[in-house]
XYZ file of C-alpha atoms in Angstrom:
561
model
C -22.383 -6.814 22.129
C -22.626 -5.678 18.511
C -22.181 -8.606 16.129
C -22.056 -9.035 12.355
C -21.388 -11.941 10.043
C -18.471 -10.166 8.354
C -16.612 -7.197 9.832
C -14.490 -5.241 7.348
C -11.797 -2.920 8.686
C -11.198 -0.107 6.205
C -13.469 1.686 3.732
C -11.168 2.178 0.760
C -11.630 0.383 -2.542
C -10.806 -3.082 -1.157
C -13.117 -2.725 1.823
C -15.964 -1.264 -0.206
C -15.698 -3.884 -2.941
C -15.636 -6.676 -0.346
C -18.641 -5.181 1.446
C -20.560 -5.017 -1.814
C -19.879 -8.720 -2.330
C -21.128 -9.417 1.200
C -24.318 -7.440 0.572
C -24.909 -9.379 -2.651
C -24.453 -12.633 -0.725
C -27.159 -11.592 1.723
C -24.985 -11.655 4.841
C -24.831 -9.077 7.649
C -21.734 -7.082 6.690
C -20.344 -3.976 8.379
C -17.440 -1.630 7.640
C -15.371 0.084 10.325
C -13.339 3.120 9.224
C -11.388 5.696 11.193
C -12.310 8.350 8.612
C -15.300 9.018 6.373
C -15.188 6.385 3.612
C -14.811 8.965 0.841
C -11.647 10.276 2.522
C -10.002 6.858 2.242
C -6.584 7.012 0.629
C -7.790 5.139 -2.460
C -9.061 8.530 -3.616
C -5.431 9.720 -3.952
C -4.624 7.149 -6.658
C -4.282 9.215 -9.798
C -2.951 7.550 -12.911
C -5.110 4.532 -13.674
C -5.940 0.845 -13.359
C -4.568 -1.966 -15.526
C -6.710 -4.404 -17.502
C -6.236 -6.187 -20.819
C -9.505 -4.960 -22.348
C -8.057 -4.087 -25.768
C -8.454 -6.994 -28.243
C -4.802 -6.527 -29.254
C -3.688 -7.039 -25.630
C -3.897 -10.269 -23.620
C -4.282 -11.439 -20.058
C -1.146 -13.547 -20.554
C 0.922 -10.482 -21.475
C -0.362 -8.657 -18.386
C 0.510 -11.677 -16.250
C 4.043 -11.856 -17.671
C 4.645 -8.132 -17.136
C 3.510 -8.463 -13.510
C 5.656 -11.539 -12.775
C 8.679 -9.759 -14.267
C 7.872 -6.461 -12.543
C 7.663 -8.291 -9.192
C 11.266 -9.414 -9.802
C 10.171 -13.061 -9.773
C 9.115 -13.204 -6.131
C 5.375 -12.672 -6.642
C 3.112 -15.690 -6.209
C 2.307 -16.741 -9.762
C -1.095 -18.292 -9.031
C -2.321 -15.031 -7.494
C -0.812 -12.907 -10.277
C -2.458 -15.042 -12.928
C -5.800 -14.854 -11.095
C -5.634 -11.046 -10.817
C -4.694 -10.460 -14.450
C -7.283 -12.911 -15.775
C -10.065 -11.380 -13.658
C -9.042 -7.803 -14.473
C -11.055 -7.147 -17.658
C -14.396 -8.256 -16.232
C -13.854 -6.463 -12.921
C -12.977 -3.163 -14.642
C -15.822 -3.470 -17.141
C -18.131 -4.084 -14.176
C -16.877 -0.840 -12.613
C -17.666 0.819 -15.953
C -21.204 -0.590 -15.879
C -21.638 0.707 -12.324
C -20.947 4.193 -13.664
C -17.230 4.887 -13.224
C -16.570 7.856 -15.555
C -13.447 6.583 -17.304
C -11.872 8.806 -19.934
C -12.964 7.784 -23.446
C -11.634 7.508 -26.963
C -13.524 9.035 -29.881
C -15.350 5.730 -30.498
C -16.609 5.656 -26.891
C -14.335 2.872 -25.650
C -12.346 3.258 -22.420
C -9.114 5.194 -22.981
C -5.856 3.517 -21.930
C -2.422 5.068 -21.420
C 1.076 3.548 -21.161
C 2.493 2.850 -17.716
C 5.864 1.649 -16.475
C 7.016 -1.931 -17.016
C 4.148 -2.829 -19.363
C 4.383 -4.096 -22.933
C 1.004 -2.648 -23.886
C -0.914 0.553 -23.132
C -3.383 -1.121 -20.742
C -3.926 1.490 -18.010
C -7.557 2.661 -17.940
C -7.915 6.127 -16.450
C -10.188 9.014 -15.561
C -7.906 11.998 -16.269
C -5.646 12.017 -13.176
C -8.347 11.221 -10.591
C -8.940 7.515 -11.252
C -8.987 6.304 -7.637
C -11.354 9.059 -6.603
C -13.986 8.251 -9.229
C -13.748 4.519 -8.527
C -14.206 5.147 -4.806
C -17.281 7.321 -5.371
C -18.750 4.698 -7.715
C -18.488 1.962 -5.080
C -19.759 4.264 -2.323
C -22.959 4.774 -4.334
C -23.392 1.003 -4.436
C -22.894 0.645 -0.672
C -25.408 3.407 0.068
C -27.852 1.656 -2.238
C -27.243 -1.666 -0.458
C -27.573 0.035 2.968
C -24.326 -1.417 4.287
C -23.664 -0.601 7.943
C -20.682 1.743 8.416
C -19.009 2.582 11.729
C -17.609 5.932 10.663
C -14.689 7.660 12.427
C -14.054 4.578 14.531
C -10.529 3.218 14.951
C -9.591 -0.397 15.623
C -7.421 -0.774 18.730
C -7.331 -4.566 18.984
C -7.867 -7.494 16.656
C -9.192 -10.157 18.993
C -8.334 -13.832 18.706
C -9.912 -16.289 21.124
C -8.133 -19.073 23.008
C -8.444 -21.382 19.976
C -6.454 -18.854 17.949
C -9.436 -17.895 15.800
C -10.268 -14.312 14.869
C -13.328 -13.378 16.914
C -13.801 -9.636 16.470
C -12.286 -6.240 17.117
C -12.170 -3.645 19.867
C -13.312 -0.292 18.504
C -12.510 3.243 19.644
C -15.179 5.748 18.586
C -13.167 8.895 17.858
C -16.322 11.022 18.005
C -17.204 10.098 21.589
C -14.264 8.263 23.147
C -16.367 5.126 23.649
C -14.524 1.792 23.538
C -16.644 -1.210 22.569
C -16.378 -4.710 21.081
C -17.672 -5.809 17.690
C -17.864 -9.546 17.096
C -17.678 -11.194 13.703
C -17.763 -14.672 12.229
C -15.125 -13.338 9.845
C -12.811 -10.309 10.011
C -11.491 -8.804 6.772
C -8.627 -6.312 7.068
C -8.618 -3.765 4.243
C -6.987 -0.874 6.083
C -4.319 0.054 3.534
C -0.612 0.709 3.853
C 1.942 2.153 6.264
C 3.576 5.021 4.362
C 3.731 7.222 7.479
C 6.399 4.933 8.926
C 8.685 7.010 6.672
C 9.230 10.749 6.927
C 8.948 11.489 3.199
C 5.947 9.744 1.674
C 2.984 10.204 -0.647
C 0.472 8.889 1.886
C -2.285 10.477 3.952
C -1.698 10.931 7.689
C -4.123 8.058 8.292
C -1.858 5.502 6.540
C -0.222 4.087 9.648
C -0.573 0.375 8.918
C -2.954 -0.255 11.819
C -4.533 -3.381 10.345
C -1.181 -5.022 9.618
C 0.238 -4.214 13.042
C -2.840 -5.386 14.952
C -2.959 -8.613 12.925
C 0.724 -9.182 13.741
C 0.105 -8.735 17.488
C -2.934 -11.027 17.309
C -0.816 -13.852 15.912
C -1.201 -13.561 12.131
C 1.965 -13.554 9.990
C 3.078 -10.657 7.806
C 5.117 -11.203 4.643
C 7.785 -9.345 2.637
C 7.725 -6.209 4.748
C 11.201 -5.163 3.557
C 9.844 -4.406 0.084
C 8.803 -0.740 0.286
C 8.089 1.055 -2.981
C 9.613 4.469 -3.581
C 7.573 6.259 -6.233
C 9.880 8.113 -8.627
C 7.862 11.321 -8.630
C 6.879 12.756 -5.270
C 6.882 16.557 -5.048
C 10.137 17.822 -3.557
C 8.710 19.849 -0.670
C 5.767 17.737 0.459
C 6.221 14.275 -1.066
C 2.715 14.525 -2.573
C 2.282 12.131 -5.491
C 2.733 13.102 -9.120
C 1.141 10.285 -11.088
C 3.105 7.921 -13.315
C 0.490 8.939 -15.838
C 2.471 12.152 -16.338
C 5.268 10.038 -17.800
C 2.724 7.804 -19.514
C 1.472 10.883 -21.355
C 5.034 11.574 -22.517
C 6.697 13.495 -19.680
C 10.504 13.468 -19.422
C 12.780 13.102 -16.405
C 15.691 15.549 -16.647
C 18.628 16.449 -14.411
C 19.985 19.884 -13.501
C 21.735 20.070 -16.891
C 18.437 19.534 -18.717
C 19.469 16.047 -19.866
C 17.009 13.152 -20.181
C 18.968 10.587 -18.184
C 16.785 7.463 -18.153
C 18.302 6.195 -21.405
C 21.456 5.363 -19.422
C 19.526 3.133 -17.027
C 16.653 1.745 -19.140
C 17.510 2.149 -22.830
C 14.288 0.508 -24.060
C 11.644 1.909 -21.734
C 13.324 5.163 -20.583
C 10.913 6.920 -18.183
C 8.505 3.968 -18.330
C 10.777 1.365 -16.784
C 9.534 -0.257 -13.569
C 9.349 2.030 -10.546
C 12.273 0.518 -8.663
C 14.524 1.027 -11.698
C 13.435 4.658 -12.181
C 13.719 5.489 -8.466
C 17.279 4.122 -8.305
C 18.215 6.038 -11.453
C 16.912 9.282 -9.974
C 18.660 8.687 -6.667
C 21.916 7.964 -8.510
C 21.631 11.243 -10.434
C 21.053 13.104 -7.161
C 23.925 11.361 -5.317
C 26.328 12.031 -8.189
C 25.560 15.758 -8.144
C 23.222 16.108 -11.112
C 20.197 16.986 -9.008
C 19.251 20.201 -7.249
C 18.287 20.404 -3.553
C 17.812 16.635 -3.505
C 15.545 16.580 -6.566
C 15.524 15.981 -10.295
C 12.818 17.364 -12.616
C 9.692 16.137 -14.385
C 9.374 18.051 -17.647
C 5.888 18.291 -19.191
C 6.387 21.501 -21.176
C 6.586 19.757 -24.558
C 3.135 18.179 -24.016
C 1.521 21.581 -24.448
C -1.108 23.372 -22.395
C -4.112 21.644 -24.000
C -2.941 18.112 -23.192
C -1.866 19.019 -19.655
C -5.215 20.675 -18.926
C -7.167 17.727 -20.355
C -5.157 14.753 -19.053
C -3.269 16.094 -16.011
C -5.291 18.966 -14.486
C -4.834 17.872 -10.868
C -1.074 17.478 -11.317
C -0.809 21.018 -12.639
C -2.821 22.364 -9.700
C -0.738 20.433 -7.140
C 2.514 21.638 -8.705
C 1.331 25.246 -8.632
C -0.104 25.079 -5.109
C 2.693 23.113 -3.429
C 5.832 23.912 -5.438
C 4.955 27.253 -7.012
C 5.622 25.800 -10.470
C 3.262 25.804 -13.453
C 4.275 22.693 -15.447
C 3.041 24.291 -18.659
C 6.059 26.603 -18.386
C 8.558 25.012 -15.967
C 9.711 21.497 -14.961
C 8.431 20.148 -11.626
C 11.045 19.284 -8.931
C 10.461 15.669 -7.828
C 12.273 12.946 -5.888
C 11.792 9.270 -4.974
C 9.249 9.109 -2.167
C 7.787 6.218 -0.131
C 4.529 5.271 -1.766
C 3.385 1.663 -1.347
C 3.883 -1.451 0.755
C 4.349 -4.662 -1.206
C 4.293 -6.531 2.102
C 1.319 -7.085 4.370
C -0.812 -9.737 6.069
C 0.086 -13.067 4.487
C -2.812 -14.663 2.608
C -3.534 -17.265 -0.033
C -4.957 -16.216 -3.398
C -8.474 -16.107 -1.932
C -7.433 -13.612 0.755
C -7.517 -16.054 3.682
C -4.766 -15.714 6.286
C -3.331 -18.660 8.255
C -5.359 -17.415 11.245
C -8.842 -18.980 11.007
C -11.522 -16.395 10.398
C -9.099 -13.647 9.328
C -8.963 -12.318 5.766
C -7.123 -9.420 4.134
C -7.275 -7.557 0.837
C -5.629 -4.620 -0.905
C -2.471 -2.947 0.335
C -2.950 -4.408 3.820
C -2.508 -7.902 2.346
C 0.422 -9.765 0.829
C -1.258 -12.157 -1.607
C 1.492 -11.706 -3.153
C 0.798 -10.170 -6.572
C 3.375 -7.391 -6.353
C 6.376 -9.345 -5.100
C 9.401 -7.086 -4.677
C 8.074 -4.268 -6.876
C 4.541 -3.244 -7.845
C 3.788 -2.093 -11.372
C 1.948 1.202 -11.677
C -1.761 0.633 -12.314
C -1.782 -2.724 -10.519
C -2.660 -1.335 -7.071
C -6.132 -0.099 -8.016
C -6.579 -3.402 -9.824
C -5.491 -5.340 -6.729
C -8.072 -3.492 -4.606
C -11.101 -4.248 -6.750
C -10.106 -7.746 -7.900
C -9.159 -9.069 -4.470
C -11.794 -6.968 -2.753
C -14.318 -8.881 -4.858
C -12.633 -12.294 -4.558
C -11.916 -12.073 -0.838
C -15.329 -10.571 -0.111
C -17.009 -13.456 -1.913
C -14.803 -16.094 -0.256
C -15.258 -14.605 3.236
C -19.020 -14.307 2.701
C -19.253 -18.014 1.913
C -17.050 -18.819 4.903
C -19.227 -16.990 7.439
C -22.441 -18.622 6.169
C -21.231 -21.925 7.602
C -19.784 -20.591 10.850
C -21.230 -19.818 14.290
C -20.167 -16.674 16.114
C -16.922 -17.544 17.931
C -16.452 -16.879 21.628
C -15.261 -13.302 22.176
C -12.937 -12.811 25.180
C -14.667 -9.852 26.817
C -11.649 -8.997 28.990
C -9.914 -7.535 25.948
C -12.167 -4.465 26.130
C -11.026 -3.759 29.683
C -7.414 -4.265 28.604
C -7.765 -1.669 25.836
C -9.415 0.813 28.205
C -6.544 0.305 30.636
C -4.046 0.878 27.828
C -5.686 4.225 27.047
C -5.573 5.295 30.698
C -1.903 4.351 30.939
C -1.089 6.471 27.890
C -2.973 9.435 29.340
C -0.875 9.176 32.501
C 2.504 9.019 30.731
C 5.190 11.561 31.642
C 7.628 11.165 28.728
C 7.852 12.929 25.396
C 4.897 13.103 23.025
C 4.277 10.786 20.090
C 5.049 13.338 17.311
C 8.640 13.694 18.543
C 9.073 9.906 18.565
C 7.484 9.657 15.150
C 9.867 12.214 13.688
C 12.845 10.361 15.126
C 11.648 6.997 13.792
C 10.463 8.161 10.375
C 13.595 10.166 9.599
C 15.753 7.205 10.592
C 13.708 4.932 8.328
C 14.269 7.275 5.381
C 17.970 7.399 6.138
C 18.638 3.717 6.841
C 15.941 1.804 4.893
C 15.674 3.959 1.796
C 16.239 3.510 -1.937
C 19.805 2.282 -1.324
C 20.504 0.323 1.850
C 23.785 -0.337 3.629
C 24.344 -3.068 6.246
C 25.537 -0.463 8.746
C 22.457 1.712 8.222
C 19.988 -1.140 8.507
C 21.711 -2.377 11.663
C 21.456 1.120 13.143
C 17.722 1.068 12.445
C 17.300 -2.364 14.041
C 19.241 -1.160 17.097
C 17.155 2.019 17.348
C 13.814 0.173 17.663
C 14.313 -1.048 21.287
C 15.326 2.488 22.307
C 12.188 3.892 20.711
C 10.095 1.212 22.450
C 11.506 2.231 25.841
C 10.625 5.841 25.131
C 7.181 4.882 23.871
C 6.487 3.063 27.147
C 6.658 6.488 28.845
C 4.984 8.519 26.091
C 2.635 11.286 27.207
C -0.773 12.337 25.887
C -1.559 15.956 26.690
C -5.189 15.940 25.552
C -7.228 14.290 28.317
C -10.615 14.694 26.616
C -12.776 11.979 25.106
C -14.181 13.699 22.022
C -11.988 13.743 18.901
C -8.822 13.178 20.894
C -6.416 13.155 17.960
C -3.434 13.344 20.325
C -4.452 9.956 21.745
C -5.165 8.503 18.300
C -1.748 9.542 16.951
C -0.093 8.032 20.015
C -1.861 4.705 19.500
C -0.894 4.767 15.808
C 2.718 5.370 16.791
C 2.785 2.036 18.595
C 1.577 0.298 15.448
C 4.193 2.006 13.302
C 6.988 0.965 15.652
C 6.058 -2.690 15.134
C 6.044 -2.250 11.360
C 9.358 -0.368 11.336
C 10.924 -3.328 13.119
C 9.460 -5.738 10.539
C 10.842 -3.662 7.662
C 14.315 -3.133 9.112
C 14.841 -6.726 10.268
C 13.545 -8.160 7.004
C 15.790 -5.851 4.965
C 18.896 -6.619 7.020
C 18.316 -10.377 6.822
C 17.716 -10.445 3.044
C 21.234 -10.589 1.631
C 20.460 -9.641 -1.955
C 19.083 -6.832 -4.100
C 15.649 -7.542 -5.557
C 13.008 -5.056 -6.674
C 12.640 -2.304 -4.088
C 15.359 -3.819 -1.866
C 18.711 -2.492 -3.127
C 21.721 -3.293 -0.943
C 25.128 -1.758 -1.569
C 26.910 -4.856 -0.203
C 24.787 -7.392 -2.125
C 24.032 -5.597 -5.414
C 22.781 -8.666 -7.312
C 19.646 -10.795 -7.113
C 20.257 -14.239 -5.585
C 17.557 -16.619 -6.795
C 19.261 -19.706 -5.398
C 19.199 -18.526 -1.791
C 16.636 -15.714 -1.639
C 13.778 -16.438 -4.011
C 11.494 -16.833 -1.016
C 9.091 -14.817 1.086
C 10.107 -13.288 4.393
C 7.511 -14.189 7.044
C 7.267 -12.051 10.178
C 5.673 -13.156 13.445
C 5.316 -11.381 16.781
C 7.078 -13.228 19.614
C 5.148 -12.200 22.719
C 7.728 -13.757 25.046
C 10.654 -11.851 23.553
C 8.591 -8.735 22.820
C 9.949 -8.477 19.276
C 9.377 -9.686 15.739
C 10.993 -12.893 14.493
C 11.578 -13.996 10.911
C 11.041 -17.203 8.961
C 10.688 -17.961 5.262
C 8.398 -19.767 2.844
C 8.720 -20.608 -0.861
C 7.212 -18.581 -3.698
C 4.109 -20.190 -5.210
C 5.039 -20.954 -8.815
C 3.151 -22.425 -11.776
C 6.094 -24.160 -13.439
C 5.655 -22.231 -16.703
C 8.894 -21.685 -18.664
C 8.050 -18.057 -19.461
C 8.042 -17.287 -15.716
C 11.514 -18.668 -15.041
C 13.629 -15.911 -13.435
C 15.688 -13.875 -15.883
C 17.698 -10.686 -15.620
C 15.215 -7.806 -15.771
C 15.869 -5.169 -18.409
C 13.683 -2.326 -19.585
C-alpha cells in the first residue's frame, strides 16, 4: 500500500502552501488532486489579498475589521493569529516571486476592499489568485513534492480507534481504486459552491473533503453561513471581483441611481459583502432591477484604468455578457461564492478527529464567522496553509503509521459497481433539482417555510439518489461516474446548510431570516456543529461557544458601514 507521512487532499493555495511546509520539514508529503494543480479554483480569485504591510496600517485594525465583518461569531484567537501573521506571509510570497502590482516607488500596491478601514488589499491586476498559485507551484516542483494528479478521494478512512488513517483514491485517468495511508491527513479541497445553481465556482467545487470528513466522523461547523458575492455576472454567475468597486466602480439600478448610500451611507459600495448583497436583492425585489440584475458601472473610471487594473473583468464581461464595461454597465446579481463553514478545527488546523487537519475554505477555523471580508480568503489559504502544514508536519514526526482497515477499498469498489447498475434518473437531473431548490429556499433572504421545504426535500432526493444511474460504464475518464459520486457529497452538505439555517433563529452575516430579522447575541452567538448520525442516516446539530479574547473592542455592537 502507498504510504506517506502527510497526505494533503487538494492542490489549491492551502494545499500547496501546506505541502511546501512539509517539504521544508523534511517529511514525506504528498498531494492528491482531482484536477491538475494549476486548475485549482484558487486561480479564479481575482481582487487581492489583505495584509497590513503599510506603516500607516496596523495588524490590530485588520483584526478589528475582520471580527466586525464576521458579525462577531468568528473565533477571535484565530482571527488575531491570521491578521498578525499576514504581513510576513505575504512578503514571503513576494520574495518567492509573486508579481504583485507596484506603486511608483516599487512597493506593493494596495486597493480598498469592502468592510476595511484601510486600503490593505495587495493585488496583481485582477488575477491575484492565479499568480499566487503559480508562484507556489514553482516551489513544489523545486521541492519535488509527490502529486497524485487527476485522482479523486472517495473515502476518508478512520480506523476502529477513530483516528484518521488514510484515504481511498479513485484514479480518474485509469479507473483504478487504491488506498493511500498517512500518519496525518490534511483536507484542503476547497468549498461547495456547486450545491447552489447560481454560483461563481468551478464545476469541481463540490465540497468533497467536507462531506467525506463528515461521514468519517469529523464535525463540520457553521454550514448555514453561505456567502453571496454581490457581483456575479447575470447569465453565468462568473465572478466580477470586488476590486472593480475598490477601484471606484458604482452599483446602479435600472434608473441609473447609485443606491448603496441608502443601505451603507459611510462605505457605499465598499460595505461588507452580506450588506451589499442584501441591498442588491432588495433593489431587485422592489422592481428597480432588470431581468433579476442590477448594474456595475465602471464607465467613469476610463479606458486606461480599466485596461490596466481590470483587464480580465473587461474580457469576461465582453465574452459572457456581450458588454464592454468601458462603454456600458455590466449586469450583475448576488451569486453564491464562498463557504464560511467547513471542517471544524482549532487555530492550528487540527480537527477533533486525531490525525485529521484542514485548511482554507474546506476548514472552519473560524476566521470568517458569519461573513468573510473580501481579500481575507486568499490570506486564509496561505496563512493557515503554512500554519497547519507546519503543525501537521510536527505531528507526524512523532507518530507511527496507523492501522488502515483494508476492507474500505472493497467497500468503495462495491459502491462504484452499485452506481453503475442503477436504473433511476441520472445525477445531473438530481443536481439541478437540488441546486435550484437551494437557491430558492436558502438564498440571500430566507423564510421558515422555504427552509423547511428544503429540509423536507433532502430525504426525497436521497431516495432518488439510491437508484441513480450511470450511463458511462468505462473506466477511463468516466466523468459521469465522478459527477454521480460528487452528487452524493453535495446532498450531505445541502442537508447541513438547510438544517443549520432553519435551526438558527436569528439574522447574522450571510444568514438573513425574514421572521427573525435581528441578530440575537444572547441566544445565538455560538457555532453550529454538524455531525453525521450513521444510525439515523442524517445530520444532527449541536453547538459550541465562540472563542473570545475578552478584549473590549471586540464586544458585539451593531454593525454599520
